[in-house]
Amino acid sequence: MQHAVRKAVIPAAGFGTRLLPATKAQPKEMLVVVDKPVIQYVVEEAVQSGITDILIIISEGKEVLKDHFAKDEHLEELLTQKKKTAELKEIQALHQMANITYIYQAEQRGLGDAVLCAEAFVAGEPFALLLGDTIVESAEPLTGTLAKDYAEKKDAVVALQRVPMAVAHRYGVFVGEEVASKLYKAQRLVEKPPQGNIPSDMVFAGRYILTPEIFDALRRTPPGVNDEIQLTDAMKILMEQHAMYGRLFDGVRHDVGNKLDFIKTNIVLGLQRGDIGAELREWLKSLG
Ligand code: UTP
């Protein structure tokens, strides 16, 4: 099997019900954080991690995701005429930075089902999986860190973050033993454990390197929590035959798929911006 990770899959076909009504006619992956849609942050992380080929999984009505990364000759001409060079460069980068293709998930049957749509694209290679509604801030692009771990271990690696026990029930939870600094070998995975029975405070952070064996495991996975095909359940099947690792990373994961975190993400990333950060900080202080 090839060991360099050069393909990425980005599921973006979900309904985004937690953000309704914003997501009725607008994909949540296209919601703007400061000045870019969420999906652009995700694609940029993949590209900075050495990924060359990206499959975005969409559903009917989410074609605007395609438009965002498509070449727009008319707009490029206009920006050239107006000598808006910086804007032109940014717009050109959108269709030049990677080879991006799309596939439709026919029915939104869960993350596991979405990943299954990527089997032909993956074509037997290890691949990165990046949730399309999750932005990661880290010193080095997180998918790249995971790809390095994969190159060493040759088994699946998931990104982990620690969360307060009180909220761990919202996530896929990882139980493992530390085998190197911040690298854990998985012992047990639990998708959304019941409150009061949380086995660990380490949870999946929306970035994975998976091996193609995941597809057979997904086919054997019945619907789980929320009646959806859960990726975590398929990973548990994979663990019967293969080791799996978890990388606790230094950084922050922003899950833009719920209202509170969407607003927080805009503020946190806005504060870091040279053009608006200082003014935003002052304004926040003035709120008391
Ligand atoms: P979520 O479970 O957060 O997305 O999936 P959702 O189902 O759209 O959200 P709610 O719960 O209704 O608010 C994380 C990522 O996986 C994609 C989503 O688009 C999101 O980027 N996803 C989820 C799919 O592609 N297909 C699915 O069937 C479910």
mmCIF file of C-alpha atoms and ligand atoms in Angstrom:
data_model
loop_
_atom_site.group_PDB
_atom_site.id
_atom_site.type_symbol
_atom_site.label_atom_id
_atom_site.label_comp_id
_atom_site.label_asym_id
_atom_site.label_seq_id
_atom_site.Cartn_x
_atom_site.Cartn_y
_atom_site.Cartn_z
ATOM 1 C CA MET A 1 0.000 0.000 0.000
ATOM 2 C CA GLN A 2 1.129 3.538 -0.728
ATOM 3 C CA HIS A 3 2.103 5.396 2.467
ATOM 4 C CA ALA A 4 2.072 9.059 1.479
ATOM 5 C CA VAL A 5 -1.340 10.613 1.970
ATOM 6 C CA ARG A 6 -2.264 12.697 -1.077
ATOM 7 C CA LYS A 7 -6.052 12.390 -1.174
ATOM 8 C CA ALA A 8 -8.617 14.003 1.087
ATOM 9 C CA VAL A 9 -12.346 13.503 1.519
ATOM 10 C CA ILE A 10 -14.494 16.320 2.895
ATOM 11 C CA PRO A 11 -18.094 15.385 3.782
ATOM 12 C CA ALA A 12 -20.379 18.383 3.342
ATOM 13 C CA ALA A 13 -23.732 16.775 2.539
ATOM 14 C CA GLY A 14 -25.465 17.035 5.939
ATOM 15 C CA PHE A 15 -28.674 18.961 6.635
ATOM 16 C CA GLY A 16 -27.165 21.303 9.227
ATOM 17 C CA THR A 17 -30.372 21.253 11.237
ATOM 18 C CA ARG A 18 -28.726 22.809 14.300
ATOM 19 C CA LEU A 19 -28.192 26.031 12.374
ATOM 20 C CA LEU A 20 -31.646 26.413 10.873
ATOM 21 C CA PRO A 21 -33.002 28.701 9.508
ATOM 22 C CA ALA A 22 -29.534 29.879 8.309
ATOM 23 C CA THR A 23 -28.957 26.543 6.592
ATOM 24 C CA LYS A 24 -32.320 26.244 4.823
ATOM 25 C CA ALA A 25 -31.057 27.516 1.474
ATOM 26 C CA GLN A 26 -27.375 27.948 2.372
ATOM 27 C CA PRO A 27 -24.994 25.065 3.170
ATOM 28 C CA LYS A 28 -23.492 25.381 6.641
ATOM 29 C CA GLU A 29 -20.089 24.713 5.061
ATOM 30 C CA MET A 30 -20.589 27.991 3.123
ATOM 31 C CA LEU A 31 -21.316 30.091 6.214
ATOM 32 C CA VAL A 32 -18.761 32.850 6.476
ATOM 33 C CA VAL A 33 -16.200 32.997 9.250
ATOM 34 C CA VAL A 34 -14.672 36.503 9.153
ATOM 35 C CA ASP A 35 -14.315 36.672 5.348
ATOM 36 C CA LYS A 36 -14.144 33.108 4.046
ATOM 37 C CA PRO A 37 -16.636 30.250 3.956
ATOM 38 C CA VAL A 38 -15.884 27.454 6.410
ATOM 39 C CA ILE A 39 -15.153 24.976 3.600
ATOM 40 C CA GLN A 40 -12.314 27.177 2.328
ATOM 41 C CA TYR A 41 -10.489 26.944 5.674
ATOM 42 C CA VAL A 42 -10.873 23.165 5.472
ATOM 43 C CA VAL A 43 -9.596 22.901 1.885
ATOM 44 C CA GLU A 44 -6.668 25.208 2.715
ATOM 45 C CA GLU A 45 -5.664 22.997 5.656
ATOM 46 C CA ALA A 46 -5.710 19.961 3.364
ATOM 47 C CA VAL A 47 -3.566 21.704 0.739
ATOM 48 C CA GLN A 48 -1.087 22.948 3.377
ATOM 49 C CA SER A 49 -0.848 19.326 4.529
ATOM 50 C CA GLY A 50 0.378 18.085 1.153
ATOM 51 C CA ILE A 51 -2.991 16.925 -0.223
ATOM 52 C CA THR A 52 -3.327 17.258 -4.010
ATOM 53 C CA ASP A 53 -6.694 15.590 -4.700
ATOM 54 C CA ILE A 54 -9.879 16.430 -2.826
ATOM 55 C CA LEU A 55 -13.356 14.916 -3.002
ATOM 56 C CA ILE A 56 -16.127 17.019 -1.508
ATOM 57 C CA ILE A 57 -19.290 15.078 -0.699
ATOM 58 C CA ILE A 58 -22.370 17.195 -1.307
ATOM 59 C CA SER A 59 -26.109 16.758 -1.566
ATOM 60 C CA GLU A 60 -28.748 18.238 -3.821
ATOM 61 C CA GLY A 61 -29.104 21.985 -3.290
ATOM 62 C CA LYS A 62 -25.505 22.409 -2.126
ATOM 63 C CA GLU A 63 -24.065 23.148 -5.598
ATOM 64 C CA VAL A 64 -22.874 26.560 -4.410
ATOM 65 C CA LEU A 65 -19.982 24.655 -2.818
ATOM 66 C CA LYS A 66 -18.895 23.697 -6.333
ATOM 67 C CA ASP A 67 -19.287 27.271 -7.554
ATOM 68 C CA HIS A 68 -17.012 28.538 -4.817
ATOM 69 C CA PHE A 69 -14.029 26.547 -6.116
ATOM 70 C CA ALA A 70 -14.862 26.796 -9.850
ATOM 71 C CA LYS A 71 -13.028 29.122 -12.231
ATOM 72 C CA ASP A 72 -15.029 32.300 -12.835
ATOM 73 C CA GLU A 73 -13.657 33.863 -16.021
ATOM 74 C CA HIS A 74 -16.044 36.794 -15.929
ATOM 75 C CA LEU A 75 -15.051 37.771 -12.384
ATOM 76 C CA GLU A 76 -11.343 37.312 -13.168
ATOM 77 C CA GLU A 77 -11.675 39.571 -16.225
ATOM 78 C CA LEU A 78 -13.462 42.188 -14.172
ATOM 79 C CA LEU A 79 -10.825 42.160 -11.422
ATOM 80 C CA THR A 80 -8.072 42.385 -14.068
ATOM 81 C CA GLN A 81 -9.734 45.422 -15.652
ATOM 82 C CA LYS A 82 -10.159 47.084 -12.270
ATOM 83 C CA LYS A 83 -6.510 46.245 -11.403
ATOM 84 C CA LYS A 84 -7.638 44.532 -8.203
ATOM 85 C CA THR A 85 -4.549 42.310 -8.197
ATOM 86 C CA ALA A 86 -4.759 41.000 -4.630
ATOM 87 C CA GLU A 87 -8.413 39.994 -5.041
ATOM 88 C CA LEU A 88 -7.659 38.408 -8.423
ATOM 89 C CA LYS A 89 -4.912 36.263 -6.872
ATOM 90 C CA GLU A 90 -7.239 35.076 -4.116
ATOM 91 C CA ILE A 91 -9.972 34.190 -6.594
ATOM 92 C CA GLN A 92 -7.530 32.320 -8.862
ATOM 93 C CA ALA A 93 -6.103 30.376 -5.911
ATOM 94 C CA LEU A 94 -9.551 28.892 -5.282
ATOM 95 C CA HIS A 95 -9.477 26.829 -8.458
ATOM 96 C CA GLN A 96 -5.724 26.363 -8.657
ATOM 97 C CA MET A 97 -4.834 25.095 -5.204
ATOM 98 C CA ALA A 98 -5.997 21.488 -5.628
ATOM 99 C CA ASN A 99 -7.759 19.102 -7.921
ATOM 100 C CA ILE A 100 -11.251 19.189 -6.423
ATOM 101 C CA THR A 101 -14.050 16.853 -7.481
ATOM 102 C CA TYR A 102 -17.543 16.292 -6.117
ATOM 103 C CA ILE A 103 -19.913 13.426 -5.496
ATOM 104 C CA TYR A 104 -23.511 13.365 -4.277
ATOM 105 C CA GLN A 105 -24.586 11.475 -1.176
ATOM 106 C CA ALA A 106 -28.093 10.391 -2.223
ATOM 107 C CA GLU A 107 -29.566 10.271 1.268
ATOM 108 C CA GLN A 108 -28.160 11.848 4.401
ATOM 109 C CA ARG A 109 -27.698 8.629 6.351
ATOM 110 C CA GLY A 110 -24.817 9.829 8.491
ATOM 111 C CA LEU A 111 -21.099 10.501 8.341
ATOM 112 C CA GLY A 112 -20.249 6.830 7.801
ATOM 113 C CA ASP A 113 -22.546 6.666 4.785
ATOM 114 C CA ALA A 114 -21.013 9.879 3.412
ATOM 115 C CA VAL A 115 -17.506 8.398 3.673
ATOM 116 C CA LEU A 116 -18.688 5.287 1.828
ATOM 117 C CA CYS A 117 -19.400 7.514 -1.198
ATOM 118 C CA ALA A 118 -15.646 8.141 -1.481
ATOM 119 C CA GLU A 119 -14.565 4.548 -2.155
ATOM 120 C CA ALA A 120 -13.950 4.873 -5.917
ATOM 121 C CA PHE A 121 -12.092 8.186 -5.457
ATOM 122 C CA VAL A 122 -9.855 6.742 -2.741
ATOM 123 C CA ALA A 123 -9.013 3.756 -4.997
ATOM 124 C CA GLY A 124 -7.153 1.732 -2.408
ATOM 125 C CA GLU A 125 -4.985 4.519 -0.948
ATOM 126 C CA PRO A 126 -4.807 5.860 2.593
ATOM 127 C CA PHE A 127 -6.739 9.131 2.760
ATOM 128 C CA ALA A 128 -7.407 12.104 4.957
ATOM 129 C CA LEU A 129 -10.921 12.822 6.160
ATOM 130 C CA LEU A 130 -11.725 16.400 7.182
ATOM 131 C CA LEU A 131 -15.183 17.359 8.433
ATOM 132 C CA GLY A 132 -16.475 20.165 6.259
ATOM 133 C CA ASP A 133 -17.972 22.120 9.154
ATOM 134 C CA THR A 134 -14.901 22.105 11.381
ATOM 135 C CA ILE A 135 -12.027 24.592 11.343
ATOM 136 C CA VAL A 136 -8.789 23.655 13.105
ATOM 137 C CA GLU A 137 -6.259 26.143 14.395
ATOM 138 C CA SER A 138 -2.850 24.623 15.082
ATOM 139 C CA ALA A 139 0.825 25.486 14.771
ATOM 140 C CA GLU A 140 1.228 23.049 11.878
ATOM 141 C CA PRO A 141 -1.718 21.961 9.714
ATOM 142 C CA LEU A 142 -3.331 19.139 11.676
ATOM 143 C CA THR A 143 -3.954 16.863 8.700
ATOM 144 C CA GLY A 144 -0.208 17.059 7.947
ATOM 145 C CA THR A 145 0.640 16.041 11.516
ATOM 146 C CA LEU A 146 -1.683 13.030 11.223
ATOM 147 C CA ALA A 147 -0.180 12.112 7.841
ATOM 148 C CA LYS A 148 3.280 11.990 9.465
ATOM 149 C CA ASP A 149 1.964 9.712 12.203
ATOM 150 C CA TYR A 150 0.395 7.536 9.530
ATOM 151 C CA ALA A 151 3.700 7.323 7.599
ATOM 152 C CA GLU A 152 5.304 5.930 10.739
ATOM 153 C CA LYS A 153 2.548 3.662 12.040
ATOM 154 C CA LYS A 154 0.834 2.606 8.773
ATOM 155 C CA ASP A 155 -2.471 2.401 10.614
ATOM 156 C CA ALA A 156 -5.391 4.807 10.942
ATOM 157 C CA VAL A 157 -4.824 7.925 13.057
ATOM 158 C CA VAL A 158 -7.495 10.259 14.445
ATOM 159 C CA ALA A 159 -7.049 13.743 15.853
ATOM 160 C CA LEU A 160 -8.058 14.079 19.508
ATOM 161 C CA GLN A 161 -8.899 16.956 21.774
ATOM 162 C CA ARG A 162 -9.626 16.993 25.485
ATOM 163 C CA VAL A 163 -13.026 18.371 26.477
ATOM 164 C CA PRO A 164 -14.726 18.876 29.850
ATOM 165 C CA MET A 165 -16.362 15.589 30.920
ATOM 166 C CA ALA A 166 -19.713 17.412 31.069
ATOM 167 C CA VAL A 167 -19.798 17.797 27.259
ATOM 168 C CA ALA A 168 -18.033 14.585 26.173
ATOM 169 C CA HIS A 169 -21.395 12.869 25.514
ATOM 170 C CA ARG A 170 -21.772 15.004 22.368
ATOM 171 C CA TYR A 171 -18.715 13.450 20.726
ATOM 172 C CA GLY A 172 -17.023 10.255 19.629
ATOM 173 C CA VAL A 173 -14.905 9.303 22.647
ATOM 174 C CA PHE A 174 -11.458 7.671 22.456
ATOM 175 C CA VAL A 175 -9.920 5.469 25.149
ATOM 176 C CA GLY A 176 -6.261 4.561 24.684
ATOM 177 C CA GLU A 177 -2.780 4.231 26.141
ATOM 178 C CA GLU A 178 -0.008 6.740 25.415
ATOM 179 C CA VAL A 179 2.717 5.120 23.272
ATOM 180 C CA ALA A 180 4.713 8.268 22.452
ATOM 181 C CA SER A 181 4.348 11.899 23.425
ATOM 182 C CA LYS A 182 0.662 12.759 22.779
ATOM 183 C CA LEU A 183 0.216 9.667 20.584
ATOM 184 C CA TYR A 184 -2.231 7.080 21.900
ATOM 185 C CA LYS A 185 -2.980 3.537 20.804
ATOM 186 C CA ALA A 186 -6.740 3.007 20.768
ATOM 187 C CA GLN A 187 -8.311 0.526 23.146
ATOM 188 C CA ARG A 188 -11.945 1.495 22.869
ATOM 189 C CA LEU A 189 -14.102 3.958 20.915
ATOM 190 C CA VAL A 190 -17.605 5.041 21.915
ATOM 191 C CA GLU A 191 -19.878 7.290 19.821
ATOM 192 C CA LYS A 192 -21.837 9.764 21.965
ATOM 193 C CA PRO A 193 -21.703 7.812 25.257
ATOM 194 C CA PRO A 194 -24.579 8.352 27.693
ATOM 195 C CA GLN A 195 -23.989 11.125 30.246
ATOM 196 C CA GLY A 196 -22.766 9.649 33.510
ATOM 197 C CA ASN A 197 -20.905 6.879 31.691
ATOM 198 C CA ILE A 198 -18.111 8.767 29.921
ATOM 199 C CA PRO A 199 -15.000 6.609 29.614
ATOM 200 C CA SER A 200 -12.502 9.357 28.668
ATOM 201 C CA ASP A 201 -12.220 13.106 28.098
ATOM 202 C CA MET A 202 -10.429 12.590 24.766
ATOM 203 C CA VAL A 203 -12.766 13.028 21.803
ATOM 204 C CA PHE A 204 -12.502 12.992 18.011
ATOM 205 C CA ALA A 205 -11.614 16.396 16.618
ATOM 206 C CA GLY A 206 -12.888 16.136 13.035
ATOM 207 C CA ARG A 207 -9.673 15.063 11.291
ATOM 208 C CA TYR A 208 -8.632 11.514 10.423
ATOM 209 C CA ILE A 209 -6.256 9.486 8.298
ATOM 210 C CA LEU A 210 -8.035 6.297 7.292
ATOM 211 C CA THR A 211 -7.022 3.227 5.352
ATOM 212 C CA PRO A 212 -9.211 1.793 2.555
ATOM 213 C CA GLU A 213 -10.175 -1.136 4.811
ATOM 214 C CA ILE A 214 -12.670 1.305 6.335
ATOM 215 C CA PHE A 215 -15.021 0.765 3.371
ATOM 216 C CA ASP A 216 -15.587 -2.939 4.086
ATOM 217 C CA ALA A 217 -16.084 -2.049 7.739
ATOM 218 C CA LEU A 218 -18.642 0.626 6.780
ATOM 219 C CA ARG A 219 -20.583 -1.867 4.684
ATOM 220 C CA ARG A 220 -20.811 -4.105 7.739
ATOM 221 C CA THR A 221 -21.967 -1.239 9.984
ATOM 222 C CA PRO A 222 -25.684 -1.090 10.850
ATOM 223 C CA PRO A 223 -27.291 2.270 11.717
ATOM 224 C CA GLY A 224 -26.265 3.361 15.228
ATOM 225 C CA VAL A 225 -26.803 6.504 17.341
ATOM 226 C CA ASN A 226 -29.550 8.724 15.790
ATOM 227 C CA ASP A 227 -30.248 5.900 13.319
ATOM 228 C CA GLU A 228 -27.225 7.046 11.262
ATOM 229 C CA ILE A 229 -24.336 4.991 9.891
ATOM 230 C CA GLN A 230 -21.669 6.057 12.365
ATOM 231 C CA LEU A 231 -18.049 6.249 11.247
ATOM 232 C CA THR A 232 -17.014 5.455 14.826
ATOM 233 C CA ASP A 233 -18.851 2.115 14.647
ATOM 234 C CA ALA A 234 -16.976 1.204 11.454
ATOM 235 C CA MET A 235 -13.694 2.213 13.091
ATOM 236 C CA LYS A 236 -14.504 -0.188 15.918
ATOM 237 C CA ILE A 237 -14.842 -2.987 13.358
ATOM 238 C CA LEU A 238 -11.523 -1.940 11.801
ATOM 239 C CA MET A 239 -9.903 -2.171 15.238
ATOM 240 C CA GLU A 240 -10.672 -5.896 15.376
ATOM 241 C CA GLN A 241 -7.972 -6.426 12.713
ATOM 242 C CA HIS A 242 -5.782 -3.315 12.795
ATOM 243 C CA ALA A 243 -4.224 -0.988 15.323
ATOM 244 C CA MET A 244 -5.569 2.564 15.497
ATOM 245 C CA TYR A 245 -3.920 5.670 16.907
ATOM 246 C CA GLY A 246 -5.037 8.977 18.325
ATOM 247 C CA ARG A 247 -3.004 12.206 18.169
ATOM 248 C CA LEU A 248 -3.705 14.783 20.863
ATOM 249 C CA PHE A 249 -2.889 18.054 19.145
ATOM 250 C CA ASP A 250 -1.875 21.479 20.372
ATOM 251 C CA GLY A 251 -4.476 23.761 18.984
ATOM 252 C CA VAL A 252 -8.167 24.468 18.859
ATOM 253 C CA ARG A 253 -10.986 22.812 16.988
ATOM 254 C CA HIS A 254 -13.915 25.011 16.033
ATOM 255 C CA ASP A 255 -17.087 23.092 15.245
ATOM 256 C CA VAL A 256 -19.018 25.663 13.278
ATOM 257 C CA GLY A 257 -22.123 23.459 13.100
ATOM 258 C CA ASN A 258 -23.816 24.872 16.206
ATOM 259 C CA LYS A 259 -24.879 28.455 16.920
ATOM 260 C CA LEU A 260 -22.717 29.232 19.929
ATOM 261 C CA ASP A 261 -19.501 27.851 18.453
ATOM 262 C CA PHE A 262 -20.228 29.535 15.121
ATOM 263 C CA ILE A 263 -20.298 32.925 16.854
ATOM 264 C CA LYS A 264 -17.265 32.130 19.046
ATOM 265 C CA THR A 265 -15.268 31.029 15.983
ATOM 266 C CA ASN A 266 -15.965 34.321 14.224
ATOM 267 C CA ILE A 267 -14.786 36.244 17.272
ATOM 268 C CA VAL A 268 -11.676 34.135 17.962
ATOM 269 C CA LEU A 269 -10.512 34.194 14.340
ATOM 270 C CA GLY A 270 -11.531 37.846 13.940
ATOM 271 C CA LEU A 271 -9.371 38.809 16.927
ATOM 272 C CA GLN A 272 -6.354 37.259 15.200
ATOM 273 C CA ARG A 273 -6.760 39.345 12.072
ATOM 274 C CA GLY A 274 -4.415 42.232 11.417
ATOM 275 C CA ASP A 275 -7.101 44.308 9.662
ATOM 276 C CA ILE A 276 -9.920 44.097 12.233
ATOM 277 C CA GLY A 277 -8.467 42.349 15.344
ATOM 278 C CA ALA A 278 -7.532 45.411 17.409
ATOM 279 C CA GLU A 279 -10.811 47.207 16.785
ATOM 280 C CA LEU A 280 -12.831 44.090 17.540
ATOM 281 C CA ARG A 281 -10.948 43.625 20.845
ATOM 282 C CA GLU A 282 -11.684 47.203 21.879
ATOM 283 C CA TRP A 283 -15.323 46.828 20.956
ATOM 284 C CA LEU A 284 -15.628 43.562 22.945
ATOM 285 C CA LYS A 285 -14.098 45.316 25.976
ATOM 286 C CA SER A 286 -16.624 48.105 25.637
ATOM 287 C CA LEU A 287 -19.433 45.567 26.048
ATOM 288 C CA GLY A 288 -18.187 45.030 29.628
HETATM 289 P P1 UTP B 1 -22.841 16.684 11.375
HETATM 290 O O1 UTP B 1 -23.518 15.512 11.959
HETATM 291 O O2 UTP B 1 -22.305 17.727 12.265
HETATM 292 O O3 UTP B 1 -23.759 17.421 10.283
HETATM 293 O O4 UTP B 1 -21.729 16.155 10.377
HETATM 294 P P2 UTP B 1 -25.292 17.551 10.054
HETATM 295 O O5 UTP B 1 -25.985 16.238 10.105
HETATM 296 O O6 UTP B 1 -25.403 18.336 8.796
HETATM 297 O O7 UTP B 1 -25.692 18.501 11.287
HETATM 298 P P3 UTP B 1 -27.021 18.642 12.136
HETATM 299 O O8 UTP B 1 -26.835 17.672 13.279
HETATM 300 O O9 UTP B 1 -28.205 18.343 11.248
HETATM 301 O O10 UTP B 1 -26.995 20.070 12.589
HETATM 302 C C1 UTP B 1 -20.395 16.623 10.225
HETATM 303 C C2 UTP B 1 -20.038 16.774 8.752
HETATM 304 O O11 UTP B 1 -20.432 15.611 8.005
HETATM 305 C C3 UTP B 1 -21.306 15.956 6.958
HETATM 306 C C4 UTP B 1 -21.878 17.331 7.308
HETATM 307 O O12 UTP B 1 -22.218 18.060 6.148
HETATM 308 C C5 UTP B 1 -20.771 17.970 8.124
HETATM 309 O O13 UTP B 1 -19.863 18.700 7.317
HETATM 310 N N1 UTP B 1 -22.350 14.919 6.792
HETATM 311 C C6 UTP B 1 -23.134 14.537 7.837
HETATM 312 C C7 UTP B 1 -22.549 14.364 5.548
HETATM 313 O O14 UTP B 1 -21.832 14.698 4.569
HETATM 314 N N2 UTP B 1 -23.551 13.431 5.376
HETATM 315 C C8 UTP B 1 -24.344 13.025 6.400
HETATM 316 O O15 UTP B 1 -25.245 12.163 6.175
HETATM 317 C C9 UTP B 1 -24.132 13.613 7.663
#
